């Protein structure tokens, strides 16, 4: 158990809908990272927050957004969903801002039908 | 942009054999990390390397940070069935703060 929690574990929704994925980092970690992993694909970095502020952006679509709250939990919002958005979404956390030693949550499997 | 080439893409070995996989980068990294992912689960951090030339072990796993800072390898000795999974290397560039992942090595172990 990494100490990072993610909810929900599974999510099935229809195209055009909007969903919110939630992540709680390990106790003491200030950075939260979001990754997308499609079938047979590696881990694609989406976005990082550090202590409530956006720190780094990867290949995140404009339809996706995230935020980190004062209690350090984070939410990833996915809107106008398309079939191609079906994937595993992982949250990771680390102590500092530099991205080292990221600890991953169990993931949310999103299926868009 | 930065890219990591991880090889081999997949391996099918006999239980008890040693395994070696490596990653090379087009640019320098400050940190190399190795993760293992079981199907449907999140990646689990195995080893973190912070210094060029560093050799670190974690049980039957040994990893090294290449002298050029552009490569790293992971060895698994005396493989067992529970070693099955996908192994990812990842490099961190402090300038961007982003962790770049390799495409993964899928390991299968035959009992």
Short mmCIF file of C-alpha atoms in Angstrom, two decimals:
data_model
loop_
_atom_site.label_atom_id
_atom_site.label_comp_id
_atom_site.label_asym_id
_atom_site.label_seq_id
_atom_site.Cartn_x
_atom_site.Cartn_y
_atom_site.Cartn_z
CA UNK A 1 0.00 0.00 0.00
CA UNK A 2 1.60 3.24 -1.21
CA UNK A 3 -0.52 5.47 1.01
CA UNK A 4 -2.03 7.22 -2.01
CA UNK A 5 -5.77 6.69 -2.37
CA UNK A 6 -7.91 7.15 -5.45
CA UNK A 7 -11.65 7.01 -5.95
CA UNK A 8 -13.56 5.62 -7.65
CA UNK A 9 -11.82 2.39 -8.65
CA UNK A 10 -13.96 1.98 -11.76
CA UNK A 11 -16.08 4.43 -13.71
CA UNK A 12 -18.28 3.74 -16.71
CA UNK A 13 -19.88 6.64 -18.49
CA UNK A 14 -21.15 7.73 -21.88
CA UNK A 15 -19.58 9.96 -24.49
CA UNK A 16 -20.12 13.64 -23.90
CA UNK A 17 -20.36 13.27 -20.15
CA UNK A 18 -18.17 14.76 -17.43
CA UNK A 19 -16.51 12.90 -14.58
CA UNK A 20 -14.36 13.77 -11.58
CA UNK A 21 -11.56 11.58 -10.28
CA UNK A 22 -10.29 12.07 -6.77
CA UNK A 23 -6.89 11.53 -5.20
CA UNK A 24 -5.52 11.82 -1.67
CA UNK A 25 -1.73 11.95 -1.44
CA UNK A 26 0.46 10.23 1.11
CA UNK A 27 0.59 11.99 4.44
CA UNK A 28 3.21 14.72 4.25
CA UNK A 29 3.45 14.82 0.45
CA UNK A 30 2.85 18.22 -1.10
CA UNK A 31 3.01 17.29 -4.78
CA UNK A 32 0.30 15.47 -6.69
CA UNK A 33 0.72 14.23 -10.24
CA UNK A 34 -1.84 12.85 -12.68
CA UNK A 35 -1.02 10.28 -15.36
CA UNK A 36 -3.00 8.57 -18.10
CA UNK A 37 -2.25 5.01 -19.18
CA UNK A 38 -4.09 3.73 -22.23
CA UNK A 39 -4.13 0.10 -23.33
CA UNK A 40 -0.64 -0.99 -24.38
CA UNK A 41 0.65 2.50 -23.71
CA UNK A 42 3.10 3.82 -21.22
CA UNK A 43 2.41 6.38 -18.56
CA UNK A 44 1.64 9.80 -19.97
CA UNK A 45 2.15 12.70 -17.59
CA UNK A 46 -0.82 15.06 -17.49
CA UNK A 47 -0.28 17.66 -14.78
CA UNK A 48 1.40 18.36 -11.43
CA UNK A 49 0.28 20.42 -8.47
CA UNK A 50 2.48 21.45 -5.61
CA UNK A 51 0.96 22.77 -2.42
CA UNK A 52 -2.14 23.95 -4.21
CA UNK A 53 -0.46 25.54 -7.23
CA UNK A 54 -0.09 24.16 -10.73
CA UNK A 55 3.56 23.29 -11.18
CA UNK A 56 3.99 21.47 -14.49
CA UNK A 57 1.86 20.50 -17.43
CA UNK A 58 2.22 17.59 -19.77
CA UNK A 59 0.01 16.37 -22.59
CA UNK A 60 -3.23 17.36 -20.93
CA UNK A 61 -6.17 18.06 -23.19
CA UNK A 62 -8.10 21.30 -22.86
CA UNK A 63 -11.17 19.22 -21.96
CA UNK A 64 -9.32 18.06 -18.84
CA UNK A 65 -8.60 20.15 -15.78
CA UNK A 66 -7.35 19.56 -12.28
CA UNK A 67 -6.99 21.29 -8.97
CA UNK A 68 -5.43 20.69 -5.59
CA UNK A 69 -7.33 21.76 -2.50
CA UNK A 70 -6.02 23.22 0.79
CA UNK A 71 -6.11 19.77 2.39
CA UNK A 72 -3.85 18.67 -0.52
CA UNK A 73 -6.26 16.24 -2.09
CA UNK A 74 -6.65 16.66 -5.83
CA UNK A 75 -9.37 16.21 -8.39
CA UNK A 76 -9.05 15.58 -12.11
CA UNK A 77 -12.05 16.69 -14.15
CA UNK A 78 -12.64 15.15 -17.56
CA UNK A 79 -15.36 16.67 -19.71
CA UNK A 80 -16.94 16.11 -23.12
CA UNK A 81 -15.68 12.57 -22.87
CA UNK A 82 -14.73 10.65 -25.99
CA UNK A 83 -14.22 6.93 -26.54
CA UNK A 84 -10.47 7.53 -26.72
CA UNK A 85 -10.45 8.83 -23.16
CA UNK A 86 -11.00 5.31 -21.88
CA UNK A 87 -7.87 4.53 -19.86
CA UNK A 88 -6.39 4.02 -16.44
CA UNK A 89 -5.82 7.29 -14.63
CA UNK A 90 -3.21 7.30 -11.91
CA UNK A 91 -2.44 9.81 -9.25
CA UNK A 92 1.01 9.92 -7.67
CA UNK A 93 2.45 12.01 -4.87
CA UNK A 94 5.88 13.07 -3.69
CA UNK A 95 7.29 15.09 -0.84
CA UNK A 96 8.87 17.88 -2.84
CA UNK A 97 8.42 19.71 -6.09
CA UNK A 98 11.19 18.05 -8.11
CA UNK A 99 9.24 14.93 -8.97
CA UNK A 100 11.53 12.37 -7.43
CA UNK A 101 10.26 9.19 -5.82
CA UNK A 102 6.66 9.43 -6.85
CA UNK A 103 4.30 7.00 -5.14
CA UNK A 104 1.33 5.87 -7.18
CA UNK A 105 -2.24 5.19 -6.20
CA UNK A 106 -4.22 2.15 -7.37
CA UNK A 107 -5.74 4.05 -10.28
CA UNK A 108 -9.20 4.72 -11.65
CA UNK A 109 -10.26 2.71 -14.68
CA UNK A 110 -12.45 4.91 -16.89
CA UNK A 111 -14.55 3.32 -19.59
CA UNK A 112 -16.37 5.61 -22.00
CA UNK A 113 -19.13 3.92 -24.00
CA UNK B 1 11.47 16.44 -26.19
CA UNK B 2 13.13 13.94 -23.92
CA UNK B 3 12.65 10.30 -24.78
CA UNK B 4 13.50 7.09 -23.02
CA UNK B 5 14.22 3.90 -24.92
CA UNK B 6 13.62 0.86 -22.76
CA UNK B 7 14.66 -2.61 -23.85
CA UNK B 8 13.83 -5.33 -24.26
CA UNK B 9 10.12 -4.78 -24.84
CA UNK B 10 9.30 -8.21 -23.43
CA UNK B 11 11.05 -11.21 -21.93
CA UNK B 12 9.96 -14.78 -21.33
CA UNK B 13 12.32 -16.62 -19.02
CA UNK B 14 12.59 -19.75 -16.90
CA UNK B 15 12.25 -19.50 -13.14
CA UNK B 16 15.67 -19.14 -11.55
CA UNK B 17 17.23 -17.25 -14.45
CA UNK B 18 18.71 -13.78 -14.12
CA UNK B 19 17.13 -10.87 -16.00
CA UNK B 20 18.58 -7.65 -17.29
CA UNK B 21 16.80 -4.64 -18.79
CA UNK B 22 17.98 -1.14 -19.57
CA UNK B 23 16.96 2.35 -20.47
CA UNK B 24 18.75 4.96 -22.51
CA UNK B 25 17.94 8.61 -22.88
CA UNK B 26 18.60 11.27 -25.46
CA UNK B 27 19.49 13.68 -22.68
CA UNK B 28 20.83 13.78 -19.16
CA UNK B 29 18.71 12.93 -16.15
CA UNK B 30 19.34 13.83 -12.51
CA UNK B 31 17.49 10.82 -11.15
CA UNK B 32 16.64 7.36 -12.41
CA UNK B 33 13.78 5.36 -10.94
CA UNK B 34 12.60 1.82 -11.55
CA UNK B 35 8.96 0.78 -11.07
CA UNK B 36 7.05 -2.49 -11.34
CA UNK B 37 3.39 -2.60 -12.36
CA UNK B 38 1.08 -5.57 -11.95
CA UNK B 39 -1.97 -5.75 -14.26
CA UNK B 40 -4.62 -3.22 -13.30
CA UNK B 41 -2.56 -1.88 -10.41
CA UNK B 42 -0.50 1.24 -9.86
CA UNK B 43 3.28 1.22 -10.42
CA UNK B 44 5.31 0.40 -7.33
CA UNK B 45 8.66 2.08 -6.78
CA UNK B 46 11.48 -0.48 -6.64
CA UNK B 47 14.72 1.52 -6.68
CA UNK B 48 15.71 5.20 -6.86
CA UNK B 49 19.14 6.31 -8.10
CA UNK B 50 20.48 9.81 -7.54
CA UNK B 51 24.14 9.80 -8.47
CA UNK B 52 26.02 8.94 -11.66
CA UNK B 53 27.71 5.57 -11.24
CA UNK B 54 25.54 4.66 -8.24
CA UNK B 55 24.78 0.97 -7.84
CA UNK B 56 21.86 0.14 -5.55
CA UNK B 57 20.30 -3.16 -4.51
CA UNK B 58 16.89 -4.05 -3.15
CA UNK B 59 16.81 -7.76 -2.39
CA UNK B 60 17.29 -9.63 -5.66
CA UNK B 61 17.10 -6.38 -7.63
CA UNK B 62 20.14 -4.30 -8.56
CA UNK B 63 20.08 -1.07 -10.53
CA UNK B 64 22.77 1.30 -11.74
CA UNK B 65 22.81 4.95 -12.74
CA UNK B 66 25.03 5.19 -15.83
CA UNK B 67 28.17 7.30 -15.73
CA UNK B 68 26.99 9.41 -18.67
CA UNK B 69 23.68 10.05 -16.80
CA UNK B 70 21.89 8.98 -19.96
CA UNK B 71 21.27 5.37 -19.08
CA UNK B 72 20.33 2.92 -16.35
CA UNK B 73 19.92 -0.81 -16.03
CA UNK B 74 17.98 -3.13 -13.75
CA UNK B 75 19.00 -6.70 -12.98
CA UNK B 76 16.82 -9.29 -11.29
CA UNK B 77 18.63 -12.35 -10.00
CA UNK B 78 17.17 -15.82 -9.56
CA UNK B 79 13.73 -14.87 -10.92
CA UNK B 80 10.58 -16.25 -9.32
CA UNK B 81 6.98 -16.37 -10.62
CA UNK B 82 5.93 -13.29 -8.64
CA UNK B 83 8.46 -11.21 -10.61
CA UNK B 84 5.96 -11.28 -13.49
CA UNK B 85 4.80 -7.82 -14.46
CA UNK B 86 5.77 -4.71 -16.37
CA UNK B 87 8.92 -2.90 -15.35
CA UNK B 88 9.24 0.80 -16.11
CA UNK B 89 12.27 3.01 -15.94
CA UNK B 90 11.75 6.71 -15.33
CA UNK B 91 14.08 9.66 -15.50
CA UNK B 92 13.68 12.99 -13.80
CA UNK B 93 14.94 16.26 -15.18
CA UNK B 94 15.09 18.81 -12.39
CA UNK B 95 14.76 21.62 -14.93
CA UNK B 96 11.24 20.55 -15.82
CA UNK B 97 10.36 18.55 -12.71
CA UNK B 98 8.78 15.96 -14.95
CA UNK B 99 9.24 12.24 -14.68
CA UNK B 100 9.66 10.70 -18.12
CA UNK B 101 8.73 7.00 -18.35
CA UNK B 102 10.07 4.32 -20.65
CA UNK B 103 7.61 2.15 -22.56
CA UNK B 104 8.09 -0.76 -20.18
CA UNK B 105 9.52 -4.28 -20.24
CA UNK B 106 6.98 -7.07 -19.84
CA UNK B 107 8.45 -9.97 -17.91
CA UNK B 108 6.98 -13.45 -17.91
CA UNK B 109 8.47 -16.22 -15.78
CA UNK B 110 7.85 -19.87 -16.51
CA UNK B 111 7.79 -22.02 -13.36
#
